[in-house]
Amino acid sequence: MKEYILLMVSAALVNNVILARFLGLCSFMGVTTRIDTAVGMGMATTFVITVSSMADWAVATYLLEPYNLWYLRTVTFIMVIAAAVQFTELTVKKVSPHLFQMLGIYLPLITTNCAVLGIAILLVEHRMNFISATLFGFASSIGYSLVMVIFAGLRERMALADIPRLFAGPPIGFIVASLLALAFMGFSGMTSTG
């Protein structure tokens, strides 16, 4: 049980998919202009990453490994992710049309989000069991969502600030993102000394 808790804390905070692995930066910069949009994207991505982690583990364990088809790993994982995204898109459209409109093009683009594919590849490369793979996918997506919401809150505050014209827009966003990454580096220092 302790190893599962450490795995989840490590995936969510220490090795955060955005701030430590630098995956998923397109949606990180594109969807985080408002907190409600970031929360919606975080929930959709959490569902997709968790479901695709379980499915990708099963595909890798029962199809790719026994038949020595590792060269099809990326294509297979993307097909599984695309199916999960399609299901998520249909569900969000039915349950919350307003959120569907706010997310716009970013919802179907979860398929090409390198964070989703990166997590699937990581769990297979580390030869995790099913429970570890599921917890790793879920915790990584929670860490992704946490950073998205924090950054959206910071960007909402920056919209009210008097920022020099030279730094307005993406430049200040990248500066704040780098400071946020530095803040998360404190988690890795806490875990290495403990």
PDB file of C-alpha atoms in Angstrom:
ATOM      1  CA  MET A   1       0.000   0.000   0.000  1.00  0.00           C
ATOM      2  CA  LYS A   2       2.826   2.383   0.864  1.00  0.00           C
ATOM      3  CA  GLU A   3       4.422   1.905  -2.571  1.00  0.00           C
ATOM      4  CA  TYR A   4       1.137   2.826  -4.276  1.00  0.00           C
ATOM      5  CA  ILE A   5       0.857   6.033  -2.237  1.00  0.00           C
ATOM      6  CA  LEU A   6       4.462   6.944  -3.075  1.00  0.00           C
ATOM      7  CA  LEU A   7       3.807   6.180  -6.740  1.00  0.00           C
ATOM      8  CA  MET A   8       0.790   8.499  -6.757  1.00  0.00           C
ATOM      9  CA  VAL A   9       2.540  11.366  -4.927  1.00  0.00           C
ATOM     10  CA  SER A  10       5.531  11.003  -7.218  1.00  0.00           C
ATOM     11  CA  ALA A  11       3.390  11.004 -10.375  1.00  0.00           C
ATOM     12  CA  ALA A  12       1.229  13.949  -9.308  1.00  0.00           C
ATOM     13  CA  LEU A  13       3.747  16.256  -7.663  1.00  0.00           C
ATOM     14  CA  VAL A  14       7.397  15.237  -7.966  1.00  0.00           C
ATOM     15  CA  ASN A  15       7.403  14.106 -11.598  1.00  0.00           C
ATOM     16  CA  ASN A  16       4.523  16.305 -12.675  1.00  0.00           C
ATOM     17  CA  VAL A  17       3.702  15.700 -16.308  1.00  0.00           C
ATOM     18  CA  ILE A  18       3.708  19.424 -17.189  1.00  0.00           C
ATOM     19  CA  LEU A  19       6.268  20.980 -14.873  1.00  0.00           C
ATOM     20  CA  ALA A  20       8.864  18.197 -14.651  1.00  0.00           C
ATOM     21  CA  ARG A  21       8.377  16.232 -17.878  1.00  0.00           C
ATOM     22  CA  PHE A  22       7.243  19.206 -20.030  1.00  0.00           C
ATOM     23  CA  LEU A  23       4.440  17.259 -21.710  1.00  0.00           C
ATOM     24  CA  GLY A  24       1.062  18.734 -22.617  1.00  0.00           C
ATOM     25  CA  LEU A  25       2.258  22.317 -22.936  1.00  0.00           C
ATOM     26  CA  CYS A  26      -0.092  23.168 -25.817  1.00  0.00           C
ATOM     27  CA  SER A  27      -3.234  22.740 -23.731  1.00  0.00           C
ATOM     28  CA  PHE A  28      -1.397  24.162 -20.712  1.00  0.00           C
ATOM     29  CA  MET A  29      -0.899  27.476 -22.495  1.00  0.00           C
ATOM     30  CA  GLY A  30      -4.082  27.382 -24.608  1.00  0.00           C
ATOM     31  CA  VAL A  31      -6.843  26.436 -22.176  1.00  0.00           C
ATOM     32  CA  THR A  32      -5.674  28.125 -18.982  1.00  0.00           C
ATOM     33  CA  THR A  33      -7.096  31.589 -19.580  1.00  0.00           C
ATOM     34  CA  ARG A  34     -10.051  30.843 -17.251  1.00  0.00           C
ATOM     35  CA  ILE A  35     -10.331  28.555 -14.248  1.00  0.00           C
ATOM     36  CA  ASP A  36     -13.626  26.959 -15.317  1.00  0.00           C
ATOM     37  CA  THR A  37     -12.156  25.995 -18.688  1.00  0.00           C
ATOM     38  CA  ALA A  38      -9.032  24.597 -17.013  1.00  0.00           C
ATOM     39  CA  VAL A  39     -11.175  22.533 -14.618  1.00  0.00           C
ATOM     40  CA  GLY A  40     -13.230  21.137 -17.500  1.00  0.00           C
ATOM     41  CA  MET A  41     -10.133  20.290 -19.515  1.00  0.00           C
ATOM     42  CA  GLY A  42      -8.535  18.752 -16.432  1.00  0.00           C
ATOM     43  CA  MET A  43     -11.557  16.524 -15.781  1.00  0.00           C
ATOM     44  CA  ALA A  44     -11.746  15.412 -19.412  1.00  0.00           C
ATOM     45  CA  THR A  45      -8.023  14.716 -19.542  1.00  0.00           C
ATOM     46  CA  THR A  46      -8.135  12.867 -16.213  1.00  0.00           C
ATOM     47  CA  PHE A  47     -10.788  10.549 -17.571  1.00  0.00           C
ATOM     48  CA  VAL A  48      -8.958   9.985 -20.857  1.00  0.00           C
ATOM     49  CA  ILE A  49      -5.568   9.362 -19.230  1.00  0.00           C
ATOM     50  CA  THR A  50      -6.973   6.971 -16.622  1.00  0.00           C
ATOM     51  CA  VAL A  51      -9.025   4.942 -19.100  1.00  0.00           C
ATOM     52  CA  SER A  52      -6.293   4.888 -21.736  1.00  0.00           C
ATOM     53  CA  SER A  53      -3.684   3.867 -19.129  1.00  0.00           C
ATOM     54  CA  MET A  54      -5.735   0.808 -18.264  1.00  0.00           C
ATOM     55  CA  ALA A  55      -6.467  -0.022 -21.899  1.00  0.00           C
ATOM     56  CA  ASP A  56      -2.901   0.620 -23.073  1.00  0.00           C
ATOM     57  CA  TRP A  57      -1.531  -1.609 -20.306  1.00  0.00           C
ATOM     58  CA  ALA A  58      -3.870  -4.406 -21.396  1.00  0.00           C
ATOM     59  CA  VAL A  59      -2.980  -3.972 -25.073  1.00  0.00           C
ATOM     60  CA  ALA A  60       0.742  -3.961 -24.288  1.00  0.00           C
ATOM     61  CA  THR A  61       0.525  -6.953 -21.940  1.00  0.00           C
ATOM     62  CA  TYR A  62      -1.826  -9.181 -23.924  1.00  0.00           C
ATOM     63  CA  LEU A  63      -1.162  -8.157 -27.529  1.00  0.00           C
ATOM     64  CA  LEU A  64       2.095  -6.319 -28.140  1.00  0.00           C
ATOM     65  CA  GLU A  65       4.389  -8.256 -25.802  1.00  0.00           C
ATOM     66  CA  PRO A  66       3.229 -11.855 -26.496  1.00  0.00           C
ATOM     67  CA  TYR A  67       3.317 -11.357 -30.270  1.00  0.00           C
ATOM     68  CA  ASN A  68       6.469  -9.199 -30.273  1.00  0.00           C
ATOM     69  CA  LEU A  69       4.683  -6.237 -31.875  1.00  0.00           C
ATOM     70  CA  TRP A  70       6.449  -3.442 -29.968  1.00  0.00           C
ATOM     71  CA  TYR A  71       7.043  -1.544 -33.186  1.00  0.00           C
ATOM     72  CA  LEU A  72       3.262  -0.909 -33.280  1.00  0.00           C
ATOM     73  CA  ARG A  73       3.220   0.578 -29.773  1.00  0.00           C
ATOM     74  CA  THR A  74       2.770   4.243 -30.699  1.00  0.00           C
ATOM     75  CA  VAL A  75       0.095   3.640 -33.337  1.00  0.00           C
ATOM     76  CA  THR A  76      -1.811   1.249 -31.075  1.00  0.00           C
ATOM     77  CA  PHE A  77      -1.684   3.585 -28.087  1.00  0.00           C
ATOM     78  CA  ILE A  78      -2.899   6.522 -30.192  1.00  0.00           C
ATOM     79  CA  MET A  79      -5.857   4.454 -31.443  1.00  0.00           C
ATOM     80  CA  VAL A  80      -6.803   3.572 -27.848  1.00  0.00           C
ATOM     81  CA  ILE A  81      -6.442   7.206 -26.792  1.00  0.00           C
ATOM     82  CA  ALA A  82      -8.509   8.400 -29.770  1.00  0.00           C
ATOM     83  CA  ALA A  83     -11.331   6.037 -28.805  1.00  0.00           C
ATOM     84  CA  ALA A  84     -11.268   7.317 -25.204  1.00  0.00           C
ATOM     85  CA  VAL A  85     -11.263  10.932 -26.412  1.00  0.00           C
ATOM     86  CA  GLN A  86     -14.166  10.303 -28.768  1.00  0.00           C
ATOM     87  CA  PHE A  87     -16.209   8.830 -25.921  1.00  0.00           C
ATOM     88  CA  THR A  88     -15.263  11.760 -23.668  1.00  0.00           C
ATOM     89  CA  GLU A  89     -16.160  14.301 -26.351  1.00  0.00           C
ATOM     90  CA  LEU A  90     -19.597  12.770 -26.884  1.00  0.00           C
ATOM     91  CA  THR A  91     -20.222  12.636 -23.127  1.00  0.00           C
ATOM     92  CA  VAL A  92     -19.180  16.270 -22.530  1.00  0.00           C
ATOM     93  CA  LYS A  93     -21.283  17.424 -25.480  1.00  0.00           C
ATOM     94  CA  LYS A  94     -24.330  15.624 -24.052  1.00  0.00           C
ATOM     95  CA  VAL A  95     -23.829  16.507 -20.366  1.00  0.00           C
ATOM     96  CA  SER A  96     -22.487  20.075 -20.636  1.00  0.00           C
ATOM     97  CA  PRO A  97     -22.888  21.799 -24.015  1.00  0.00           C
ATOM     98  CA  HIS A  98     -21.548  25.040 -22.499  1.00  0.00           C
ATOM     99  CA  LEU A  99     -18.296  23.352 -21.419  1.00  0.00           C
ATOM    100  CA  PHE A 100     -18.102  21.658 -24.816  1.00  0.00           C
ATOM    101  CA  GLN A 101     -18.264  25.101 -26.487  1.00  0.00           C
ATOM    102  CA  MET A 102     -15.681  26.591 -24.092  1.00  0.00           C
ATOM    103  CA  LEU A 103     -13.157  23.797 -24.674  1.00  0.00           C
ATOM    104  CA  GLY A 104     -13.634  24.074 -28.421  1.00  0.00           C
ATOM    105  CA  ILE A 105     -10.870  22.495 -30.454  1.00  0.00           C
ATOM    106  CA  TYR A 106      -8.848  21.544 -27.368  1.00  0.00           C
ATOM    107  CA  LEU A 107     -11.183  18.677 -26.454  1.00  0.00           C
ATOM    108  CA  PRO A 108     -10.572  16.594 -29.593  1.00  0.00           C
ATOM    109  CA  LEU A 109      -6.916  17.609 -29.433  1.00  0.00           C
ATOM    110  CA  ILE A 110      -6.529  15.534 -26.263  1.00  0.00           C
ATOM    111  CA  THR A 111      -5.850  12.730 -28.743  1.00  0.00           C
ATOM    112  CA  THR A 112      -2.645  14.444 -29.821  1.00  0.00           C
ATOM    113  CA  ASN A 113      -1.732  15.674 -26.338  1.00  0.00           C
ATOM    114  CA  CYS A 114       1.744  14.335 -25.780  1.00  0.00           C
ATOM    115  CA  ALA A 115       1.051  14.043 -22.033  1.00  0.00           C
ATOM    116  CA  VAL A 116      -1.541  11.332 -22.656  1.00  0.00           C
ATOM    117  CA  LEU A 117       0.741   9.342 -24.961  1.00  0.00           C
ATOM    118  CA  GLY A 118       3.768  10.006 -22.760  1.00  0.00           C
ATOM    119  CA  ILE A 119       2.072   8.544 -19.693  1.00  0.00           C
ATOM    120  CA  ALA A 120       1.036   5.452 -21.643  1.00  0.00           C
ATOM    121  CA  ILE A 121       4.595   4.913 -22.853  1.00  0.00           C
ATOM    122  CA  LEU A 122       6.050   5.512 -19.378  1.00  0.00           C
ATOM    123  CA  LEU A 123       3.846   2.946 -17.683  1.00  0.00           C
ATOM    124  CA  VAL A 124       4.738   0.310 -20.273  1.00  0.00           C
ATOM    125  CA  GLU A 125       8.465   1.093 -20.185  1.00  0.00           C
ATOM    126  CA  HIS A 126       8.524   0.824 -16.396  1.00  0.00           C
ATOM    127  CA  ARG A 127       6.797  -2.581 -16.628  1.00  0.00           C
ATOM    128  CA  MET A 128       4.095  -1.647 -14.127  1.00  0.00           C
ATOM    129  CA  ASN A 129       1.357  -4.060 -13.114  1.00  0.00           C
ATOM    130  CA  PHE A 130      -2.291  -3.197 -13.804  1.00  0.00           C
ATOM    131  CA  ILE A 131      -2.945  -1.509 -10.447  1.00  0.00           C
ATOM    132  CA  SER A 132       0.275   0.512 -10.605  1.00  0.00           C
ATOM    133  CA  ALA A 133      -0.443   1.524 -14.202  1.00  0.00           C
ATOM    134  CA  THR A 134      -3.966   2.659 -13.333  1.00  0.00           C
ATOM    135  CA  LEU A 135      -2.833   4.582 -10.244  1.00  0.00           C
ATOM    136  CA  PHE A 136       0.083   6.100 -12.156  1.00  0.00           C
ATOM    137  CA  GLY A 137      -2.223   7.278 -14.942  1.00  0.00           C
ATOM    138  CA  PHE A 138      -4.796   8.655 -12.515  1.00  0.00           C
ATOM    139  CA  ALA A 139      -2.233  10.431 -10.317  1.00  0.00           C
ATOM    140  CA  SER A 140      -0.401  11.880 -13.320  1.00  0.00           C
ATOM    141  CA  SER A 141      -3.663  13.276 -14.647  1.00  0.00           C
ATOM    142  CA  ILE A 142      -4.550  14.716 -11.231  1.00  0.00           C
ATOM    143  CA  GLY A 143      -1.159  16.449 -11.202  1.00  0.00           C
ATOM    144  CA  TYR A 144      -1.837  17.694 -14.736  1.00  0.00           C
ATOM    145  CA  SER A 145      -5.238  19.062 -13.674  1.00  0.00           C
ATOM    146  CA  LEU A 146      -3.815  20.641 -10.513  1.00  0.00           C
ATOM    147  CA  VAL A 147      -1.194  22.566 -12.470  1.00  0.00           C
ATOM    148  CA  MET A 148      -3.749  23.609 -15.097  1.00  0.00           C
ATOM    149  CA  VAL A 149      -6.073  25.072 -12.439  1.00  0.00           C
ATOM    150  CA  ILE A 150      -3.256  26.796 -10.519  1.00  0.00           C
ATOM    151  CA  PHE A 151      -1.901  28.323 -13.718  1.00  0.00           C
ATOM    152  CA  ALA A 152      -5.376  29.422 -14.829  1.00  0.00           C
ATOM    153  CA  GLY A 153      -5.834  31.181 -11.490  1.00  0.00           C
ATOM    154  CA  LEU A 154      -2.502  32.926 -11.906  1.00  0.00           C
ATOM    155  CA  ARG A 155      -3.359  33.963 -15.454  1.00  0.00           C
ATOM    156  CA  GLU A 156      -6.702  35.386 -14.314  1.00  0.00           C
ATOM    157  CA  ARG A 157      -4.818  37.476 -11.751  1.00  0.00           C
ATOM    158  CA  MET A 158      -2.276  38.556 -14.384  1.00  0.00           C
ATOM    159  CA  ALA A 159      -5.101  39.773 -16.621  1.00  0.00           C
ATOM    160  CA  LEU A 160      -5.873  42.362 -13.938  1.00  0.00           C
ATOM    161  CA  ALA A 161      -2.236  43.395 -13.467  1.00  0.00           C
ATOM    162  CA  ASP A 162      -0.450  46.227 -15.228  1.00  0.00           C
ATOM    163  CA  ILE A 163       2.130  44.245 -17.209  1.00  0.00           C
ATOM    164  CA  PRO A 164       4.647  46.023 -19.460  1.00  0.00           C
ATOM    165  CA  ARG A 165       3.682  45.731 -23.108  1.00  0.00           C
ATOM    166  CA  LEU A 166       6.881  43.835 -23.904  1.00  0.00           C
ATOM    167  CA  PHE A 167       5.914  41.018 -21.522  1.00  0.00           C
ATOM    168  CA  ALA A 168       2.150  40.970 -22.143  1.00  0.00           C
ATOM    169  CA  GLY A 169       0.587  37.742 -23.386  1.00  0.00           C
ATOM    170  CA  PRO A 170       2.643  34.582 -23.856  1.00  0.00           C
ATOM    171  CA  PRO A 171       5.967  35.971 -22.506  1.00  0.00           C
ATOM    172  CA  ILE A 172       4.585  36.593 -19.019  1.00  0.00           C
ATOM    173  CA  GLY A 173       2.763  33.269 -19.230  1.00  0.00           C
ATOM    174  CA  PHE A 174       6.033  31.430 -19.827  1.00  0.00           C
ATOM    175  CA  ILE A 175       7.758  33.377 -17.049  1.00  0.00           C
ATOM    176  CA  VAL A 176       5.004  32.469 -14.586  1.00  0.00           C
ATOM    177  CA  ALA A 177       5.049  28.842 -15.792  1.00  0.00           C
ATOM    178  CA  SER A 178       8.786  28.660 -15.129  1.00  0.00           C
ATOM    179  CA  LEU A 179       8.310  30.059 -11.628  1.00  0.00           C
ATOM    180  CA  LEU A 180       5.545  27.524 -11.035  1.00  0.00           C
ATOM    181  CA  ALA A 181       7.902  24.744 -12.186  1.00  0.00           C
ATOM    182  CA  LEU A 182      10.509  26.003  -9.730  1.00  0.00           C
ATOM    183  CA  ALA A 183       7.906  25.936  -6.953  1.00  0.00           C
ATOM    184  CA  PHE A 184       7.093  22.300  -7.762  1.00  0.00           C
ATOM    185  CA  MET A 185      10.795  21.436  -7.654  1.00  0.00           C
ATOM    186  CA  GLY A 186      10.532  21.871  -3.892  1.00  0.00           C
ATOM    187  CA  PHE A 187       8.482  18.664  -3.793  1.00  0.00           C
ATOM    188  CA  SER A 188      11.372  16.680  -5.240  1.00  0.00           C
ATOM    189  CA  GLY A 189      13.706  18.062  -2.578  1.00  0.00           C
ATOM    190  CA  MET A 190      11.263  17.023   0.173  1.00  0.00           C
ATOM    191  CA  THR A 191      11.002  13.459  -1.072  1.00  0.00           C
ATOM    192  CA  SER A 192      14.703  12.892  -1.640  1.00  0.00           C
ATOM    193  CA  THR A 193      15.638  13.825   1.931  1.00  0.00           C
ATOM    194  CA  GLY A 194      12.795  11.823   3.528  1.00  0.00           C
TER     195      GLY A 194
END
